[in-house]
Amino acid sequence: MAVKIRLQRHGKKDSAFFHLVVADGRAPRDGKFIEKLGVYNPTSNPATIDINFDSTLSWLMKGAQPTDTCRAILSYKGVMMKKHLLEGVKKGALTEAQVEERFAKWLDEKSGKILGKHDRLKDETSKKAKDRHKAESASKEAKAAKLAEKQAAREAVIKQVEAEATATPDAPAADAPATEESNG
């Protein structure tokens, strides 16, 4: 019997989440399983991975084969690294103390990378927001300037019309009909 560590799909059509399970390789994807090891939710940002580290490591040491996606998830969480180091203990290349030291060092580096990435994404997001705000402010100022220019032009036209009206109030209207005396 080939035992596999794989994902079992749950959730709605466009909002899937997965259970990480140990199952017989011949069982259907969402069918019977031996043990539930954790949960993986790719729809959240960042993806949520919650696994039982010790149980998963135990199954790997017993010979359970993870699928490609599960291998990537387990590598991300450090289970595969711990398995690799424990294999070195079996072969006599490392001691338990060295394994714990190396694994702790690896976890520190991994958490540093994750925090660095998180900070970088946060900075990029805030920078994009600031740039968007600056662009919006510039656009708003340009529109206000254009509106002020139009308003000034309207006021100038109104003043010109008023000035013309006050300068020639006694002049005859240009549309007045011509009289016969002037024709004659």
PDB file of C-alpha atoms in Angstrom:
ATOM      1  CA  MET A   1       0.000   0.000   0.000  1.00  0.00           C
ATOM      2  CA  ALA A   2       1.500   3.344  -1.122  1.00  0.00           C
ATOM      3  CA  VAL A   3       0.792   6.015   1.455  1.00  0.00           C
ATOM      4  CA  LYS A   4       0.640   9.556   0.126  1.00  0.00           C
ATOM      5  CA  ILE A   5       0.529  12.980   1.715  1.00  0.00           C
ATOM      6  CA  ARG A   6      -1.798  15.004  -0.472  1.00  0.00           C
ATOM      7  CA  LEU A   7      -4.380  17.747  -0.600  1.00  0.00           C
ATOM      8  CA  GLN A   8      -8.081  17.143  -0.153  1.00  0.00           C
ATOM      9  CA  ARG A   9     -10.233  19.883  -1.694  1.00  0.00           C
ATOM     10  CA  HIS A  10     -12.994  21.617   0.247  1.00  0.00           C
ATOM     11  CA  GLY A  11     -14.921  24.873  -0.084  1.00  0.00           C
ATOM     12  CA  LYS A  12     -17.025  26.527  -2.740  1.00  0.00           C
ATOM     13  CA  LYS A  13     -16.430  26.784  -6.461  1.00  0.00           C
ATOM     14  CA  ASP A  14     -14.137  29.830  -6.497  1.00  0.00           C
ATOM     15  CA  SER A  15     -13.019  29.804  -2.858  1.00  0.00           C
ATOM     16  CA  ALA A  16     -11.333  26.468  -2.356  1.00  0.00           C
ATOM     17  CA  PHE A  17      -9.286  25.489   0.662  1.00  0.00           C
ATOM     18  CA  PHE A  18      -7.511  22.215   1.249  1.00  0.00           C
ATOM     19  CA  HIS A  19      -6.888  19.711   3.996  1.00  0.00           C
ATOM     20  CA  LEU A  20      -3.433  18.151   4.077  1.00  0.00           C
ATOM     21  CA  VAL A  21      -4.076  14.430   4.625  1.00  0.00           C
ATOM     22  CA  VAL A  22      -2.307  11.088   4.692  1.00  0.00           C
ATOM     23  CA  ALA A  23      -4.200   8.667   2.463  1.00  0.00           C
ATOM     24  CA  ASP A  24      -3.835   5.434   0.568  1.00  0.00           C
ATOM     25  CA  GLY A  25      -2.630   6.233  -2.952  1.00  0.00           C
ATOM     26  CA  ARG A  26      -5.548   4.287  -4.434  1.00  0.00           C
ATOM     27  CA  ALA A  27      -8.235   6.236  -2.537  1.00  0.00           C
ATOM     28  CA  PRO A  28     -10.112   9.009  -4.346  1.00  0.00           C
ATOM     29  CA  ARG A  29      -8.922  12.592  -3.921  1.00  0.00           C
ATOM     30  CA  ASP A  30     -11.686  13.646  -1.541  1.00  0.00           C
ATOM     31  CA  GLY A  31     -12.366  10.171  -0.209  1.00  0.00           C
ATOM     32  CA  LYS A  32     -11.160   8.094   2.690  1.00  0.00           C
ATOM     33  CA  PHE A  33      -7.969   9.188   4.455  1.00  0.00           C
ATOM     34  CA  ILE A  34      -5.826   7.920   7.319  1.00  0.00           C
ATOM     35  CA  GLU A  35      -5.046  11.157   9.165  1.00  0.00           C
ATOM     36  CA  LYS A  36      -5.600  14.869   8.715  1.00  0.00           C
ATOM     37  CA  LEU A  37      -2.292  16.733   9.053  1.00  0.00           C
ATOM     38  CA  GLY A  38      -3.353  20.335   8.540  1.00  0.00           C
ATOM     39  CA  VAL A  39      -5.062  22.998   6.457  1.00  0.00           C
ATOM     40  CA  TYR A  40      -3.904  25.044   3.453  1.00  0.00           C
ATOM     41  CA  ASN A  41      -5.898  28.094   2.323  1.00  0.00           C
ATOM     42  CA  PRO A  42      -4.500  29.646  -0.880  1.00  0.00           C
ATOM     43  CA  THR A  43      -7.292  32.230  -1.193  1.00  0.00           C
ATOM     44  CA  SER A  44      -6.117  34.325   1.752  1.00  0.00           C
ATOM     45  CA  ASN A  45      -3.323  36.828   1.228  1.00  0.00           C
ATOM     46  CA  PRO A  46      -0.744  35.565   2.124  1.00  0.00           C
ATOM     47  CA  ALA A  47      -1.751  31.910   1.877  1.00  0.00           C
ATOM     48  CA  THR A  48      -2.512  30.318   5.246  1.00  0.00           C
ATOM     49  CA  ILE A  49      -0.699  27.097   6.075  1.00  0.00           C
ATOM     50  CA  ASP A  50      -1.437  25.387   9.391  1.00  0.00           C
ATOM     51  CA  ILE A  51       0.050  21.917   9.812  1.00  0.00           C
ATOM     52  CA  ASN A  52       0.858  19.513  12.632  1.00  0.00           C
ATOM     53  CA  PHE A  53       4.648  19.565  12.277  1.00  0.00           C
ATOM     54  CA  ASP A  54       5.460  16.490  14.407  1.00  0.00           C
ATOM     55  CA  SER A  55       2.793  14.250  12.905  1.00  0.00           C
ATOM     56  CA  THR A  56       3.758  15.250   9.366  1.00  0.00           C
ATOM     57  CA  LEU A  57       7.438  14.608  10.075  1.00  0.00           C
ATOM     58  CA  SER A  58       6.560  11.225  11.579  1.00  0.00           C
ATOM     59  CA  TRP A  59       4.664  10.193   8.434  1.00  0.00           C
ATOM     60  CA  LEU A  60       7.518  11.332   6.196  1.00  0.00           C
ATOM     61  CA  MET A  61      10.013   9.345   8.256  1.00  0.00           C
ATOM     62  CA  LYS A  62       7.776   6.272   7.896  1.00  0.00           C
ATOM     63  CA  GLY A  63       7.947   6.592   4.114  1.00  0.00           C
ATOM     64  CA  ALA A  64       4.827   8.514   3.081  1.00  0.00           C
ATOM     65  CA  GLN A  65       5.343  10.211  -0.286  1.00  0.00           C
ATOM     66  CA  PRO A  66       4.115  13.806  -0.647  1.00  0.00           C
ATOM     67  CA  THR A  67       2.645  15.037  -3.907  1.00  0.00           C
ATOM     68  CA  ASP A  68       4.445  17.889  -5.669  1.00  0.00           C
ATOM     69  CA  THR A  69       2.243  20.602  -4.172  1.00  0.00           C
ATOM     70  CA  CYS A  70       2.441  19.072  -0.705  1.00  0.00           C
ATOM     71  CA  ARG A  71       6.214  18.812  -1.019  1.00  0.00           C
ATOM     72  CA  ALA A  72       6.366  22.542  -1.778  1.00  0.00           C
ATOM     73  CA  ILE A  73       4.147  23.343   1.217  1.00  0.00           C
ATOM     74  CA  LEU A  74       6.171  21.089   3.525  1.00  0.00           C
ATOM     75  CA  SER A  75       9.415  22.610   2.262  1.00  0.00           C
ATOM     76  CA  TYR A  76       8.080  26.071   2.970  1.00  0.00           C
ATOM     77  CA  LYS A  77       7.186  25.102   6.533  1.00  0.00           C
ATOM     78  CA  GLY A  78      10.530  23.329   7.119  1.00  0.00           C
ATOM     79  CA  VAL A  79       9.307  19.755   7.458  1.00  0.00           C
ATOM     80  CA  MET A  80      11.385  18.550   4.520  1.00  0.00           C
ATOM     81  CA  MET A  81      14.496  20.277   5.925  1.00  0.00           C
ATOM     82  CA  LYS A  82      14.010  18.595   9.303  1.00  0.00           C
ATOM     83  CA  LYS A  83      13.527  15.215   7.557  1.00  0.00           C
ATOM     84  CA  HIS A  84      16.740  15.771   5.597  1.00  0.00           C
ATOM     85  CA  LEU A  85      18.668  16.524   8.781  1.00  0.00           C
ATOM     86  CA  LEU A  86      17.201  13.509  10.591  1.00  0.00           C
ATOM     87  CA  GLU A  87      18.268  11.278   7.697  1.00  0.00           C
ATOM     88  CA  GLY A  88      21.806  12.525   8.408  1.00  0.00           C
ATOM     89  CA  VAL A  89      21.429  11.373  12.016  1.00  0.00           C
ATOM     90  CA  LYS A  90      20.368   7.888  10.822  1.00  0.00           C
ATOM     91  CA  LYS A  91      23.492   7.707   8.666  1.00  0.00           C
ATOM     92  CA  GLY A  92      25.695   8.902  11.526  1.00  0.00           C
ATOM     93  CA  ALA A  93      26.782  12.132   9.845  1.00  0.00           C
ATOM     94  CA  LEU A  94      25.115  14.389  12.422  1.00  0.00           C
ATOM     95  CA  THR A  95      24.096  14.328  16.066  1.00  0.00           C
ATOM     96  CA  GLU A  96      20.723  15.348  17.495  1.00  0.00           C
ATOM     97  CA  ALA A  97      22.245  18.547  18.902  1.00  0.00           C
ATOM     98  CA  GLN A  98      23.674  19.497  15.508  1.00  0.00           C
ATOM     99  CA  VAL A  99      20.300  18.821  13.888  1.00  0.00           C
ATOM    100  CA  GLU A 100      18.496  21.114  16.330  1.00  0.00           C
ATOM    101  CA  GLU A 101      21.155  23.819  15.911  1.00  0.00           C
ATOM    102  CA  ARG A 102      21.059  23.724  12.107  1.00  0.00           C
ATOM    103  CA  PHE A 103      17.266  23.608  12.033  1.00  0.00           C
ATOM    104  CA  ALA A 104      17.000  26.591  14.398  1.00  0.00           C
ATOM    105  CA  LYS A 105      19.467  28.508  12.213  1.00  0.00           C
ATOM    106  CA  TRP A 106      17.456  27.623   9.095  1.00  0.00           C
ATOM    107  CA  LEU A 107      14.208  28.766  10.772  1.00  0.00           C
ATOM    108  CA  ASP A 108      15.790  32.097  11.751  1.00  0.00           C
ATOM    109  CA  GLU A 109      16.990  32.705   8.176  1.00  0.00           C
ATOM    110  CA  LYS A 110      13.596  31.693   6.790  1.00  0.00           C
ATOM    111  CA  SER A 111      11.702  33.990   9.153  1.00  0.00           C
ATOM    112  CA  GLY A 112      14.111  36.825   8.267  1.00  0.00           C
ATOM    113  CA  LYS A 113      13.402  36.322   4.570  1.00  0.00           C
ATOM    114  CA  ILE A 114       9.671  36.207   5.185  1.00  0.00           C
ATOM    115  CA  LEU A 115       9.736  39.371   7.299  1.00  0.00           C
ATOM    116  CA  GLY A 116      11.925  41.099   4.705  1.00  0.00           C
ATOM    117  CA  LYS A 117       9.487  40.206   1.962  1.00  0.00           C
ATOM    118  CA  HIS A 118       6.537  41.284   4.096  1.00  0.00           C
ATOM    119  CA  ASP A 119       8.199  44.631   4.845  1.00  0.00           C
ATOM    120  CA  ARG A 120       9.118  45.134   1.193  1.00  0.00           C
ATOM    121  CA  LEU A 121       5.532  44.441   0.083  1.00  0.00           C
ATOM    122  CA  LYS A 122       4.215  46.789   2.753  1.00  0.00           C
ATOM    123  CA  ASP A 123       6.633  49.539   1.658  1.00  0.00           C
ATOM    124  CA  GLU A 124       5.699  49.042  -2.007  1.00  0.00           C
ATOM    125  CA  THR A 125       2.021  49.261  -1.122  1.00  0.00           C
ATOM    126  CA  SER A 126       2.494  52.465   0.853  1.00  0.00           C
ATOM    127  CA  LYS A 127       4.682  53.929  -1.916  1.00  0.00           C
ATOM    128  CA  LYS A 128       2.027  53.134  -4.520  1.00  0.00           C
ATOM    129  CA  ALA A 129      -0.594  54.780  -2.315  1.00  0.00           C
ATOM    130  CA  LYS A 130       1.586  57.900  -1.901  1.00  0.00           C
ATOM    131  CA  ASP A 131       2.275  58.069  -5.652  1.00  0.00           C
ATOM    132  CA  ARG A 132      -1.422  57.655  -6.371  1.00  0.00           C
ATOM    133  CA  HIS A 133      -2.193  60.444  -3.885  1.00  0.00           C
ATOM    134  CA  LYS A 134       0.405  62.758  -5.483  1.00  0.00           C
ATOM    135  CA  ALA A 135      -0.958  62.061  -8.963  1.00  0.00           C
ATOM    136  CA  GLU A 136      -4.497  62.659  -7.765  1.00  0.00           C
ATOM    137  CA  SER A 137      -3.473  65.934  -6.062  1.00  0.00           C
ATOM    138  CA  ALA A 138      -1.679  67.116  -9.207  1.00  0.00           C
ATOM    139  CA  SER A 139      -4.707  66.249 -11.316  1.00  0.00           C
ATOM    140  CA  LYS A 140      -6.991  68.043  -8.881  1.00  0.00           C
ATOM    141  CA  GLU A 141      -4.778  71.147  -8.914  1.00  0.00           C
ATOM    142  CA  ALA A 142      -4.641  71.114 -12.734  1.00  0.00           C
ATOM    143  CA  LYS A 143      -8.429  70.903 -12.914  1.00  0.00           C
ATOM    144  CA  ALA A 144      -8.757  73.731 -10.368  1.00  0.00           C
ATOM    145  CA  ALA A 145      -6.335  75.900 -12.372  1.00  0.00           C
ATOM    146  CA  LYS A 146      -8.240  75.198 -15.593  1.00  0.00           C
ATOM    147  CA  LEU A 147     -11.522  76.029 -13.890  1.00  0.00           C
ATOM    148  CA  ALA A 148     -10.058  79.263 -12.452  1.00  0.00           C
ATOM    149  CA  GLU A 149      -8.790  80.195 -15.924  1.00  0.00           C
ATOM    150  CA  LYS A 150     -12.239  79.641 -17.438  1.00  0.00           C
ATOM    151  CA  GLN A 151     -13.868  81.639 -14.630  1.00  0.00           C
ATOM    152  CA  ALA A 152     -11.405  84.507 -15.142  1.00  0.00           C
ATOM    153  CA  ALA A 153     -12.120  84.488 -18.893  1.00  0.00           C
ATOM    154  CA  ARG A 154     -15.880  84.609 -18.233  1.00  0.00           C
ATOM    155  CA  GLU A 155     -15.475  87.501 -15.793  1.00  0.00           C
ATOM    156  CA  ALA A 156     -13.313  89.377 -18.334  1.00  0.00           C
ATOM    157  CA  VAL A 157     -15.983  88.921 -21.024  1.00  0.00           C
ATOM    158  CA  ILE A 158     -18.689  90.079 -18.617  1.00  0.00           C
ATOM    159  CA  LYS A 159     -16.666  93.181 -17.655  1.00  0.00           C
ATOM    160  CA  GLN A 160     -16.019  93.946 -21.340  1.00  0.00           C
ATOM    161  CA  VAL A 161     -19.701  93.668 -22.187  1.00  0.00           C
ATOM    162  CA  GLU A 162     -20.624  95.866 -19.215  1.00  0.00           C
ATOM    163  CA  ALA A 163     -17.985  98.431 -20.199  1.00  0.00           C
ATOM    164  CA  GLU A 164     -19.312  98.573 -23.767  1.00  0.00           C
ATOM    165  CA  ALA A 165     -22.868  98.890 -22.497  1.00  0.00           C
ATOM    166  CA  THR A 166     -21.994 101.795 -20.166  1.00  0.00           C
ATOM    167  CA  ALA A 167     -19.835 103.606 -22.769  1.00  0.00           C
ATOM    168  CA  THR A 168     -22.524 103.845 -25.488  1.00  0.00           C
ATOM    169  CA  PRO A 169     -25.936 104.113 -23.841  1.00  0.00           C
ATOM    170  CA  ASP A 170     -27.194 107.046 -26.083  1.00  0.00           C
ATOM    171  CA  ALA A 171     -26.173 105.571 -29.419  1.00  0.00           C
ATOM    172  CA  PRO A 172     -29.015 104.479 -31.676  1.00  0.00           C
ATOM    173  CA  ALA A 173     -29.532 100.823 -32.040  1.00  0.00           C
ATOM    174  CA  ALA A 174     -27.844  99.341 -35.061  1.00  0.00           C
ATOM    175  CA  ASP A 175     -30.945  97.442 -36.016  1.00  0.00           C
ATOM    176  CA  ALA A 176     -33.149 100.605 -36.346  1.00  0.00           C
ATOM    177  CA  PRO A 177     -34.827 100.947 -39.763  1.00  0.00           C
ATOM    178  CA  ALA A 178     -33.615 103.698 -42.095  1.00  0.00           C
ATOM    179  CA  THR A 179     -36.011 106.629 -42.563  1.00  0.00           C
ATOM    180  CA  GLU A 180     -37.107 108.098 -45.924  1.00  0.00           C
ATOM    181  CA  GLU A 181     -35.523 111.459 -45.262  1.00  0.00           C
ATOM    182  CA  SER A 182     -32.099 110.076 -45.288  1.00  0.00           C
ATOM    183  CA  ASN A 183     -32.733 108.352 -48.630  1.00  0.00           C
ATOM    184  CA  GLY A 184     -33.716 111.418 -50.355  1.00  0.00           C
TER     185      GLY A 184
END
